[in-house]
Amino acid sequence: GRGDEGRGGSGGAASLVRAYVSARGVLFGVVSAGVFFALGAAMHGMYGREFVDETYLYHLVRVDPRHNFSFYFYPAYLNMHGDGVGEPGRDVLSAGFSLAGLAVQAAVADRMMRRHAVKDLGMAFLAQSVAFVAFNKVSTAQYFVWYLCWFCVRIERASKKVDGRWVLAWPAALGFWLFWAYLLEFRGLQVHLFLWIAGIIWFWVNIELLRKLIS
């Protein structure tokens, strides 16, 4: 009964630890952390607190009101340009919104890695990259390279999981978003709401592709 469940839970946890922890992995982590903190300390010595703020802390609370593929852009735009700008607590609300988005993104990316890393590391990286970009607070075209390179590595397996209709849905959703972005950026039309809806469609297509990849 409960004892078996407890042992099962412990065994699952032990398997997860064994999957992630190895002598080579620990060595890699120690060396990577050492290089990271050594370079960080050197840059902090040269530039002071500005280096920490601009390199790390800025990304924790970053909110980009400029149009981009992320569905977060329109709420950020309204927060910075709508009624009540400059009111007390507005910056706190913006920072909280940003941190909440970061938490969701990190949780989903972690789930993708823990679910697939043991069976297929390449597919785990592909799924994690798609999830990370889809849930990112800011998403522009260069971010697609992060997962397109993994599609090349796992193209045979991915092609078995994703049918042609969804392969066509990706550029179709992209083109739909670009149409509204063109009207906003080059024609000066106030189509922020329609662009946001296109961003939600874009997000949905990416999540459906991700769901098929990990099924």
Backbone as a ProteinNet text record, in pm:
[ID]
protein_1_A
[PRIMARY]
GRGDEGRGGSGGAASLVRAYVSARGVLFGVVSAGVFFALGAAMHGMYGREFVDETYLYHLVRVDPRHNFSFYFYPAYLNMHGDGVGEPGRDVLSAGFSLAGLAVQAAVADRMMRRHAVKDLGMAFLAQSVAFVAFNKVSTAQYFVWYLCWFCVRIERASKKVDGRWVLAWPAALGFWLFWAYLLEFRGLQVHLFLWIAGIIWFWVNIELLRKLIS
[TERTIARY]
81	0	85.8	84.7	157.2	306.4	350	494.1	543.3	461.7	500.9	503.8	402.6	399.1	520	557.1	673	799.6	811.6	931.5	932.5	812.5	803.9	844.4	797.5	833.5	980.9	1039.1	1182.7	1262.8	1213.5	1283.5	1280.2	1164	1154.6	1247.7	1255.5	1345.9	1491.1	1523	1660.2	1697.1	1601.1	1626.8	1650.5	1573.3	1589.9	1726.9	1770.1	1902.5	2011.8	1998.8	2099.5	2104.3	1987.9	1983.4	2054.8	2052.2	2109.1	2249.5	2283.1	2409.4	2507.2	2625.1	2734.9	2864.5	2973.7	3102.6	3139.1	3116.4	3147.5	3055.2	2927.1	2833.2	2868.7	2908	2948.6	3072.4	3169.4	3290.6	3257.5	3170.7	3129.4	3062.1	2974.3	2905.7	3000.8	3098.1	3194.2	3280.5	3329.2	3413.1	3331.1	3209	3123.9	3093.2	3056.4	3026.4	3149.6	3266.3	3389.4	3420.6	3406.6	3431.4	3328.7	3202.8	3094.5	3119.3	3147.9	3166.1	3298	3401.1	3528.5	3514.4	3449.7	3427.8	3332.8	3229.8	3137.7	3206.4	3294.7	3368.1	3460.1	3523.2	3612.5	3535.1	3418.4	3337.4	3281.1	3244.9	3195	3304.9	3428.3	3540.4	3564.5	3534.5	3556.7	3441	3315.3	3200.1	3108.6	3130.6	3052.4	2908.9	2820.5	2680.5	2609.8	2654	2591.8	2598.1	2708.7	2722.7	2617	2595.2	2496.8	2356.4	2325.6	2191.6	2161	2254	2228.3	2240.5	2321.4	2345.6	2247.7	2210.2	2127.9	1994.3	1997.4	1874.8	1774.1	1823.7	1735	1642.2	1693.9	1615.4	1510.4	1527.8	1429.1	1299.2	1309.7	1190.8	1164.9	1231.7	1215.2	1073.5	1013.5	884.7	898	873.6	894.2	759.4	725.7	597.4	597.3	715.4	720.9	666.5	602.7	539.1	642.9	612.2	692.4	601.6	654.2	570.6	507.9	564.4	514.8	376.4	288	154.9	158.9	274.7	288.6	299.3	327	359.4	242	119	6	-29.8	-35	-53.9	56.6	180.4	290.7	272.1	224.4	199	90.8	-18.1	-125.1	-79	6.4	55.7	142.6	216.6	309.9	250.7	144.1	88.6	-58.9	-121.8	-264	-290.9	-413.8	-453	-380.7	-347.6	-287.3	-137.9	-72.1	73.5	132.3	228.1	292.7	230.9	121.8	60.6	150.2	142.6	221.4	185.6	286.9	266.7	266	269	265.5	391.4	508.6	632.9	634.6	576.8	570.4	483.8	370.3	281.8	352.6	425.7	498.6	604.6	678.1	781.5	720.2	606.4	539.6	490.2	436	391.4	507.7	621.4	739.7	791.5	799.4	850.3	755.7	625.7	529	548.2	567.9	593.6	720.9	824.1	951.6	936	855.5	833.6	762.7	660	587.5	680.8	758.3	852.7	952.7	1010.1	1109.2	1048	925.3	859	831.8	783.9	752.9	881.4	984.8	1111.6	1173.1	1164.5	1217.2	1140.4	1008.9	926.2	963.4	988.3	1027.6	1158.4	1254.2	1383.3	1372.5	1303.6	1294.8	1217.2	1123.6	1041.5	1114.4	1202.4	1258.9	1410.8	1480.6	1626.8	1682.9	1622.7	1675.7	1659.1	1542.8	1514.7	1581.8	1577.6	1628.7	1671.9	1799.8	1848.9	1824.7	1841.7	1819	1674.6	1579.1	1438.4	1406.6	1474.3	1454.4	1496.9	1611.1	1657.5	1562.3	1511.6	1416.9	1289.5	1230.6	1107.4	1129.4	1240.8	1269.8	1286.3	1353.5	1376	1245.9	1159.7	1030	947.9	945.6	869.8	926.9	1058.3	1123.2	1090.4	1099.2	1072.8	924	837	693	645	700.9	656.8	742.1	839.3	928	851.6	892.8	826	850.4	963.2	996.8	1039	981.8	1014.4	1024.9	1144.2	1167.5	1223.1	1236.6	1264.8	1395	1496.9	1623.6	1611.8	1509.1	1491.6	1455.4	1399.4	1358.6	1479.2	1595	1716.3	1744.3	1702.9	1729.9	1669.4	1550.3	1492	1499.6	1513.1	1524.8	1650.9	1757.9	1880.8	1859.1	1772.4	1744.2	1649.1	1566.1	1484.1	1573.6	1683.8	1778.2	1837.9	1863.9	1923	1821.7	1695.2	1590.8	1482.3	1520.5	1422.8	1348.8	1418.3	1352.9	1243.9	1275.4	1175.9	1065.5	1103	1002.3	904.1	953.3	865.6	763.9	795	700.4	590.7	617.6	523.1	434	484.6	411.5	371.2	240.2	195.7	209.4	190.1	214.6	128.6	7.4	-81.5	-22.4	37.5	94.3	226.8	295.4	417.8	382.8	269	223.5	161.5	106.1	43	144.5	267.4	371.4	400.2	436.9	459.7	332	215	89.2	62.5	82	63	166.2	287.2	393.2	355.9	308.9	270.3	153.4	57.8	-56.8	-10.6	82.3	135.9	211.7	292.1	371	282.1	166.2	73.7	31	-9.7	-51.4	67.1	182.1	302.3	340.2	323.1	350.3	257.2	128.3	32.5	65.5	113.4	147.5	277.2	379.5	513.5	532.5	480.7	507.3	391.2	269.5	154.2	105.6	155.4	118	-24	-85.3	-222.3	-222.8	-323.1	-334.2	-401.8	-323.5	-377.3	-314.6	-281.9	-217.2	-300.1	-432.5	-518.3	-516.3	-524.3	-522.4	-385.5	-281.5	-147.8	-134.4	-194.6	-192.2	-268	-383.4	-459.2	-376.7	-307.1	-218.3	-108.2	-59.6	42.5	-10.3	-137.2	-198.9	-213.6	-252.5	-262.3	-125.6	-25.6	112.4	154.8	121.7	153.5	82.7	-45.3	-122.4	-63	-22.5	37.9	166.4	247.3	371.9	346	245	212.1	157.9	78.1	28.3	143.3	236.1	354.3	432.2	447.4	518.5	444.8	312.9	233.4	249.3	255.5	273.1	414.3	512	650	670.4	605	628.7	525.9	429.5	326.4	385
-117.5	0	124.6	198.4	324.2	303.1	189.8	162.4	141.4	66.5	43.6	173.5	262.5	390.5	473.7	468.4	544.6	496.1	359	305.6	338.3	336.5	369.5	512.4	602.5	742.8	764.9	691.9	705.8	651.4	538.5	481.9	573.4	638.5	732.4	849.7	899.9	1011.4	970.1	846.9	797.7	782.1	734.1	719.2	854	953.9	1087.9	1144.7	1121.2	1168.8	1099.9	967.5	894.2	940.3	979	1024.3	1157.8	1240.5	1374.7	1386.3	1305.6	1322.8	1213	1253.6	1162.2	1235.4	1162	1224.8	1327.2	1291.2	1383.7	1504.9	1479.1	1590	1688	1633.3	1718.9	1799.6	1733.3	1804	1915.9	1885.5	1987.2	2104.6	2073.6	2179	2265.7	2202.9	2278	2368.7	2314.4	2394.9	2509.7	2479.2	2582.7	2692.8	2653.4	2752.3	2834.7	2769.6	2841.8	2947.8	2910.6	3006	3118.6	3082.9	3182	3285.9	3239.2	3332.2	3408.4	3345.7	3415.8	3531.5	3505.3	3612	3718.1	3672.9	3768.2	3858.8	3800.8	3881.5	3981	3936.8	4026	4143.4	4114.2	4221.2	4314.3	4256.5	4339.7	4431.4	4381.1	4464.8	4580.6	4559.4	4663.6	4764.2	4713.8	4800.5	4819.9	4743.4	4762.1	4714.2	4778.1	4737.2	4746.5	4835.3	4849.3	4717.9	4646.3	4517.7	4419.2	4409.4	4316.8	4354.8	4484.5	4530.2	4502.9	4540.4	4531.1	4388.6	4306.7	4171.6	4069.7	4081.8	3980	4032.5	4129.6	4173.2	4231.4	4295.9	4355.7	4252.4	4131.6	4029.2	3967.4	3978.9	3924.2	4003.7	4133.4	4220	4289.6	4244.3	4308.3	4290.8	4397.2	4395.4	4480.6	4419.7	4489.5	4526.4	4656.4	4696.9	4704.6	4691.6	4693	4561.6	4567.8	4447.2	4340	4218.5	4102.2	3980.1	3863.5	3744.6	3702	3741.6	3699.8	3758.9	3675.9	3725.9	3818	3830.5	3921.4	4067.9	4091.5	4228.4	4325	4280	4372.9	4413.5	4320.9	4364.3	4459.6	4434.1	4523.5	4660.3	4660.3	4787.1	4867.6	4801.9	4870.8	4920.9	4843.4	4882.8	5007.9	5021.4	5133.7	5253.2	5232.1	5341	5368.1	5286.3	5304.7	5403.9	5405.3	5496.4	5459.4	5560.2	5536.4	5521.3	5551.9	5542.8	5641.1	5595.2	5680	5669.5	5592.9	5576.2	5492.3	5514.7	5433.8	5286.4	5203.6	5059.4	5006.3	5095.2	5048.4	4968.8	5016	4944.3	4809.2	4804.9	4679.1	4578.3	4624.8	4539.5	4487	4574.4	4534.4	4429.8	4452.1	4356.8	4222.8	4226.3	4102.8	4025.6	4096.5	4035.1	3967	4035.4	3981.9	3857.1	3861	3746.6	3626.9	3652.9	3543.7	3473.4	3552.2	3493.7	3412.3	3461.7	3389.3	3257.2	3257.5	3135.1	3028.7	3068.8	2974.9	2918.2	3004.4	2962.4	2861.7	2890.8	2802	2667.1	2668	2543.9	2454.4	2513.2	2435.3	2379.5	2462.8	2417.1	2305.6	2319.2	2215.2	2085.4	2095.5	1976.5	1904.1	1977.9	1917.3	1839.7	1897.3	1832.2	1708.5	1718.7	1605	1488.9	1520.1	1414.3	1338.1	1403.8	1342.2	1322.1	1380.9	1378.6	1237.6	1150.3	1015.1	933.1	946.3	865.2	918.7	1048	1107.2	1251	1272.3	1403.9	1507.5	1466.1	1558.2	1605.8	1512.9	1550.3	1636.2	1609.9	1691.4	1835.4	1853.9	1989.1	2058.3	1981.8	2038	2084.5	1996.7	2030.9	2147.1	2144.8	2251.7	2385.7	2385.2	2509.3	2566.1	2479.1	2524.6	2585.7	2517.6	2567.6	2699.9	2708	2828.8	2950.1	2933.8	3045.4	3080.3	2979	3003.4	3081	3050.1	3113.4	3234.3	3269.4	3380.6	3513.2	3604	3734.3	3819.7	3797	3867.6	3762.5	3765.9	3665.6	3732.7	3727.2	3780.9	3670.8	3700.3	3595.8	3520.5	3588.9	3518.8	3408.6	3416	3312.3	3178.1	3180.6	3055.1	2965	3025.4	2946.8	2851.1	2888.3	2805.2	2666.3	2656.7	2523.2	2469	2554.8	2503.8	2419.8	2456.7	2375.9	2236.6	2226	2094	2014.3	2080.9	2010	1937.4	2001.3	1937.9	1811.8	1814.1	1699	1585.5	1620.8	1521	1525.3	1555.9	1572.8	1442.7	1327.4	1201.1	1167	1178.5	1146.4	1251.1	1378.2	1484.2	1469.9	1430.1	1417.4	1305.1	1206.2	1098.4	1141.6	1241.1	1285.7	1400.1	1481.1	1600	1582.5	1587	1569.2	1699.7	1688.9	1801.5	1923.2	1903.5	2016.6	2111	2054.6	2140	2199.8	2132	2190.6	2316	2312.6	2429.7	2535.6	2492.8	2588.4	2685.3	2639.3	2725	2847.8	2831.7	2951.3	3030.8	2963.6	3035.4	3130	3081.1	3165.2	3277	3244.8	3345.8	3455.8	3416.7	3514.9	3600.7	3540.5	3615.7	3723	3685.8	3783.2	3894.4	3857.7	3956.3	4055.4	4010.8	4100.8	4215.4	4183.5	4286.8	4369.6	4306.6	4381.6	4483.3	4445.3	4537.6	4658.6	4633.1	4743.5	4838.3	4782.3	4865.3	4942	4872.2	4931.4	5020.5	4978.6	5052	5141.1	5105	5186.3	5275	5250.9	5335.3	5316.5	5202.3	5177.2	5122.8	5160.3	5115.8	4978.3	4875.5	4739	4651.4	4713.1	4638.6	4518.1	4535.5	4426.7	4310.4	4340.1	4234.3	4165.1	4242.7	4184.5	4092.1	4131.3	4047.2	3916.1	3924.6	3804.1	3712.4	3771.7	3692.6	3627.5	3697.4	3640	3522.9	3531.1	3419.4	3298.4	3321.9	3212.5	3150.3	3234.8	3187.2	3100.7	3145.5	3070.5	2935.5	2934.2	2810.2	2710.3	2756.6	2667.2	2606.2	2687	2634.4	2532.4	2557.3	2463.3	2333.1	2341.8	2219.6	2139.4	2206.3	2136.8	2070.8	2143.6	2088.4	1966.6	1975	1863.4	1738.2	1757.1	1644	1586.3	1672.8	1626.1	1537.7	1573.1	1499.9	1390.2	1373.9	1271.4	1131.7
0	0	0	114.4	120.5	115.2	175.6	172.5	31.3	-47.7	-187.2	-264.2	-235.3	-304.4	-267.7	-138.7	-94.8	-161.5	-167.4	-232.7	-380.8	-442.9	-584.6	-609.3	-519.8	-533.8	-515.3	-414.9	-390.6	-506.9	-562.4	-676.9	-796.4	-817	-928.2	-910.4	-787.7	-759.7	-779.4	-734.5	-749.6	-896.8	-977.5	-1121.4	-1186.5	-1142.2	-1197.1	-1161.6	-1036.3	-993.8	-1073.8	-1090.4	-1167	-1312.2	-1366.4	-1505.6	-1524.2	-1421.3	-1433.8	-1377.3	-1277.7	-1204.9	-1244.2	-1285.1	-1314.4	-1286.2	-1280.3	-1251.7	-1359.6	-1484.8	-1593.3	-1590.1	-1555	-1546.6	-1435.4	-1320.5	-1208.6	-1245.8	-1310.7	-1353.2	-1451.1	-1545.1	-1641.8	-1571	-1474.9	-1400.7	-1321.1	-1255.2	-1173.9	-1261.1	-1373.7	-1463.2	-1524.1	-1568.7	-1628.3	-1527.5	-1405.9	-1302.7	-1269.4	-1265.2	-1235.5	-1340.3	-1468.1	-1576.7	-1572.3	-1549.5	-1544.5	-1435.1	-1314.7	-1203.3	-1214.5	-1271.6	-1288.7	-1387	-1501.1	-1599.1	-1543.2	-1470.9	-1410.7	-1310.5	-1228.3	-1130.5	-1199.9	-1310.6	-1383.7	-1443.6	-1504.3	-1562.4	-1455.6	-1341	-1231.1	-1179.9	-1178.9	-1136.7	-1232.1	-1360.5	-1460.7	-1466.2	-1454	-1478.7	-1358.2	-1251.5	-1130.4	-1143	-1066.1	-1058.5	-1194.2	-1279.3	-1411.1	-1488.4	-1476.1	-1544.9	-1496.9	-1366.6	-1310.5	-1354.8	-1349.8	-1386.9	-1533.7	-1622	-1765.8	-1819.2	-1755	-1805.7	-1750.1	-1623.5	-1558.4	-1506.8	-1419	-1352.7	-1451.4	-1556.2	-1656	-1717.9	-1743	-1810.7	-1719.7	-1589.2	-1497.5	-1500.7	-1518.9	-1514.1	-1646.8	-1751.9	-1882.1	-1934.1	-1979	-2046.3	-2172.2	-2288.1	-2415	-2476.3	-2480.6	-2537.4	-2689.3	-2750.8	-2895.8	-2949.6	-3068	-3118.3	-3149.1	-3107.8	-3139.1	-3133.7	-3163.7	-3175	-3042.7	-2932	-2801.5	-2773.8	-2715.8	-2680.3	-2558.5	-2494.7	-2381.1	-2424.4	-2551.1	-2591.9	-2572.8	-2602.4	-2597.3	-2454	-2358.9	-2219.8	-2173.6	-2216.5	-2180.7	-2244.5	-2368.6	-2438.7	-2367.2	-2328.4	-2258.4	-2122	-2056.9	-1924.9	-1931.4	-2041.9	-2054.1	-2127.1	-2204.3	-2284.7	-2257.9	-2174.5	-2149.6	-2038.4	-1991.1	-1883.9	-1754.6	-1677.7	-1547.1	-1547.8	-1659.6	-1664.5	-1564.1	-1487.9	-1389	-1250.7	-1237.3	-1106.9	-1016.3	-884	-790.3	-803.8	-800	-810.2	-951.1	-1050.9	-1189.9	-1223.5	-1177	-1202.3	-1131	-1012	-937.6	-1012.7	-1064.3	-1142.4	-1266.4	-1333.2	-1453.7	-1421.4	-1311.8	-1272.1	-1233.2	-1162.4	-1125	-1245.4	-1342.8	-1468.1	-1539.3	-1541.4	-1607.7	-1537.8	-1404.7	-1328.9	-1339	-1343.5	-1358.4	-1492.6	-1598.4	-1729.2	-1731.6	-1663.5	-1656.7	-1582.9	-1475.7	-1397.9	-1481.3	-1557	-1643.2	-1749.5	-1810.7	-1915	-1859.5	-1742.8	-1682.8	-1645.8	-1593.4	-1554.1	-1674.5	-1783.4	-1903.6	-1966	-1976.3	-2033.9	-1949.1	-1817	-1727.8	-1744.7	-1759.8	-1779.5	-1908.3	-2013.7	-2140.4	-2126.7	-2055.5	-2040.1	-1951.4	-1839.9	-1747.7	-1808.5	-1896.1	-1954.7	-2064.3	-2139	-2259.2	-2256.7	-2160.7	-2164.7	-2158.8	-2077.5	-2061.3	-2188.9	-2254.9	-2373.2	-2499.4	-2518.6	-2642.4	-2613.2	-2595	-2555.2	-2665.7	-2792.1	-2902.7	-2908.3	-2890	-2888.4	-2766.6	-2655.6	-2535.7	-2560.8	-2626.4	-2658.5	-2756.4	-2852.5	-2949.1	-2878.3	-2796.3	-2726.1	-2629.4	-2559.7	-2464.9	-2536.2	-2651.2	-2725.1	-2781	-2834.6	-2885.3	-2772.1	-2657.5	-2542.4	-2491.7	-2484.2	-2432.2	-2518.9	-2650.8	-2742.1	-2742.5	-2742.6	-2747	-2624.4	-2507	-2383	-2345.6	-2430.2	-2395.2	-2393.9	-2307	-2296.3	-2419.3	-2484.9	-2608.3	-2710.3	-2828	-2929.5	-3065.6	-3122.8	-3256.5	-3346.3	-3473.9	-3572.6	-3545.4	-3491.7	-3471	-3365.9	-3281.2	-3179.3	-3241.3	-3362.4	-3425.8	-3453.3	-3469.6	-3496.1	-3381	-3260.4	-3143.8	-3157.6	-3219.8	-3234.6	-3376.8	-3476.9	-3613.9	-3631.2	-3560.4	-3570.1	-3511.6	-3408.1	-3350.9	-3438.7	-3516.8	-3614.7	-3715	-3752.7	-3846	-3786.6	-3655.5	-3587.7	-3573.9	-3549.7	-3525.7	-3634.1	-3756.7	-3863.6	-3894.3	-3888.3	-3922	-3820.9	-3692.8	-3590.2	-3586.7	-3603.5	-3600.4	-3715.9	-3832.8	-3949.2	-3932	-3848.1	-3822.1	-3725.4	-3645.1	-3544.2	-3591.7	-3683.2	-3726.8	-3872.8	-3900.6	-4038.3	-4116.7	-4248.1	-4337.8	-4311.3	-4261.5	-4236.1	-4132.2	-4027.8	-3923.6	-3966.8	-4058	-4114	-4193.8	-4265.1	-4340.4	-4249.2	-4137	-4044.9	-3986.4	-3967.7	-3907.6	-3994.9	-4124.6	-4207.1	-4232.4	-4232.8	-4253.4	-4135.9	-4013.6	-3895.3	-3892.2	-3934.6	-3941	-4040.7	-4157.6	-4258.9	-4213.5	-4141.6	-4090.9	-3991.7	-3905	-3809.3	-3882.3	-3981.4	-4054	-4129.4	-4175.6	-4244.1	-4152.3	-4029.2	-3934.8	-3887.5	-3874.5	-3834.8	-3942.2	-4067.7	-4178.4	-4172.8	-4148.6	-4140.8	-4025.3	-3916.2	-3801.3	-3824.5	-3870	-3876.3	-3998.1	-4113.3	-4237	-4281.3	-4241	-4278.6	-4165.1	-4046.3	-3932.7	-3884.5	-3915.9	-3872.2	-3729.8	-3653	-3514.5	-3509.4	-3536.2	-3542.4	-3434.1	-3320.6	-3212.4	-3167.8	-3157.2	-3111.9	-3210.1	-3339.6	-3439.9	-3444.3	-3423.3	-3418.4	-3298.1	-3187.2	-3067.7	-3092	-3158.9	-3192.1	-3282.8	-3379	-3465.7	-3384.4	-3281.4	-3193.5	-3112.9	-3070.6	-2998.5	-3090.9	-3216.2	-3313.3	-3336.2	-3347	-3364.1	-3245.8	-3125.3	-3004.2	-3005.8	-3042.3	-3046.3	-3144.8	-3262.7	-3361.5	-3307.1	-3241.8	-3185.3	-3074.6	-2991.4	-2883.9	-2940.3	-3047.4	-3111.2	-3171.3	-3234.8	-3287.8	-3174.9	-3065.3	-2949.7	-2893.7	-2885.1	-2832.3	-2918.6	-3049.7	-3138.4	-3129.9	-3108.7	-3097.7	-2974.9	-2865.4	-2740.5	-2715.8	-2807.7	-2786.7	-2807.7
[MASK]
+++++++++++++++++++++++++++++++++++++++++++++++++++++++++++++++++++++++++++++++++++++++++++++++++++++++++++++++++++++++++++++++++++++++++++++++++++++++++++++++++++++++++++++++++++++++++++++++++++++++++++++++++++++++

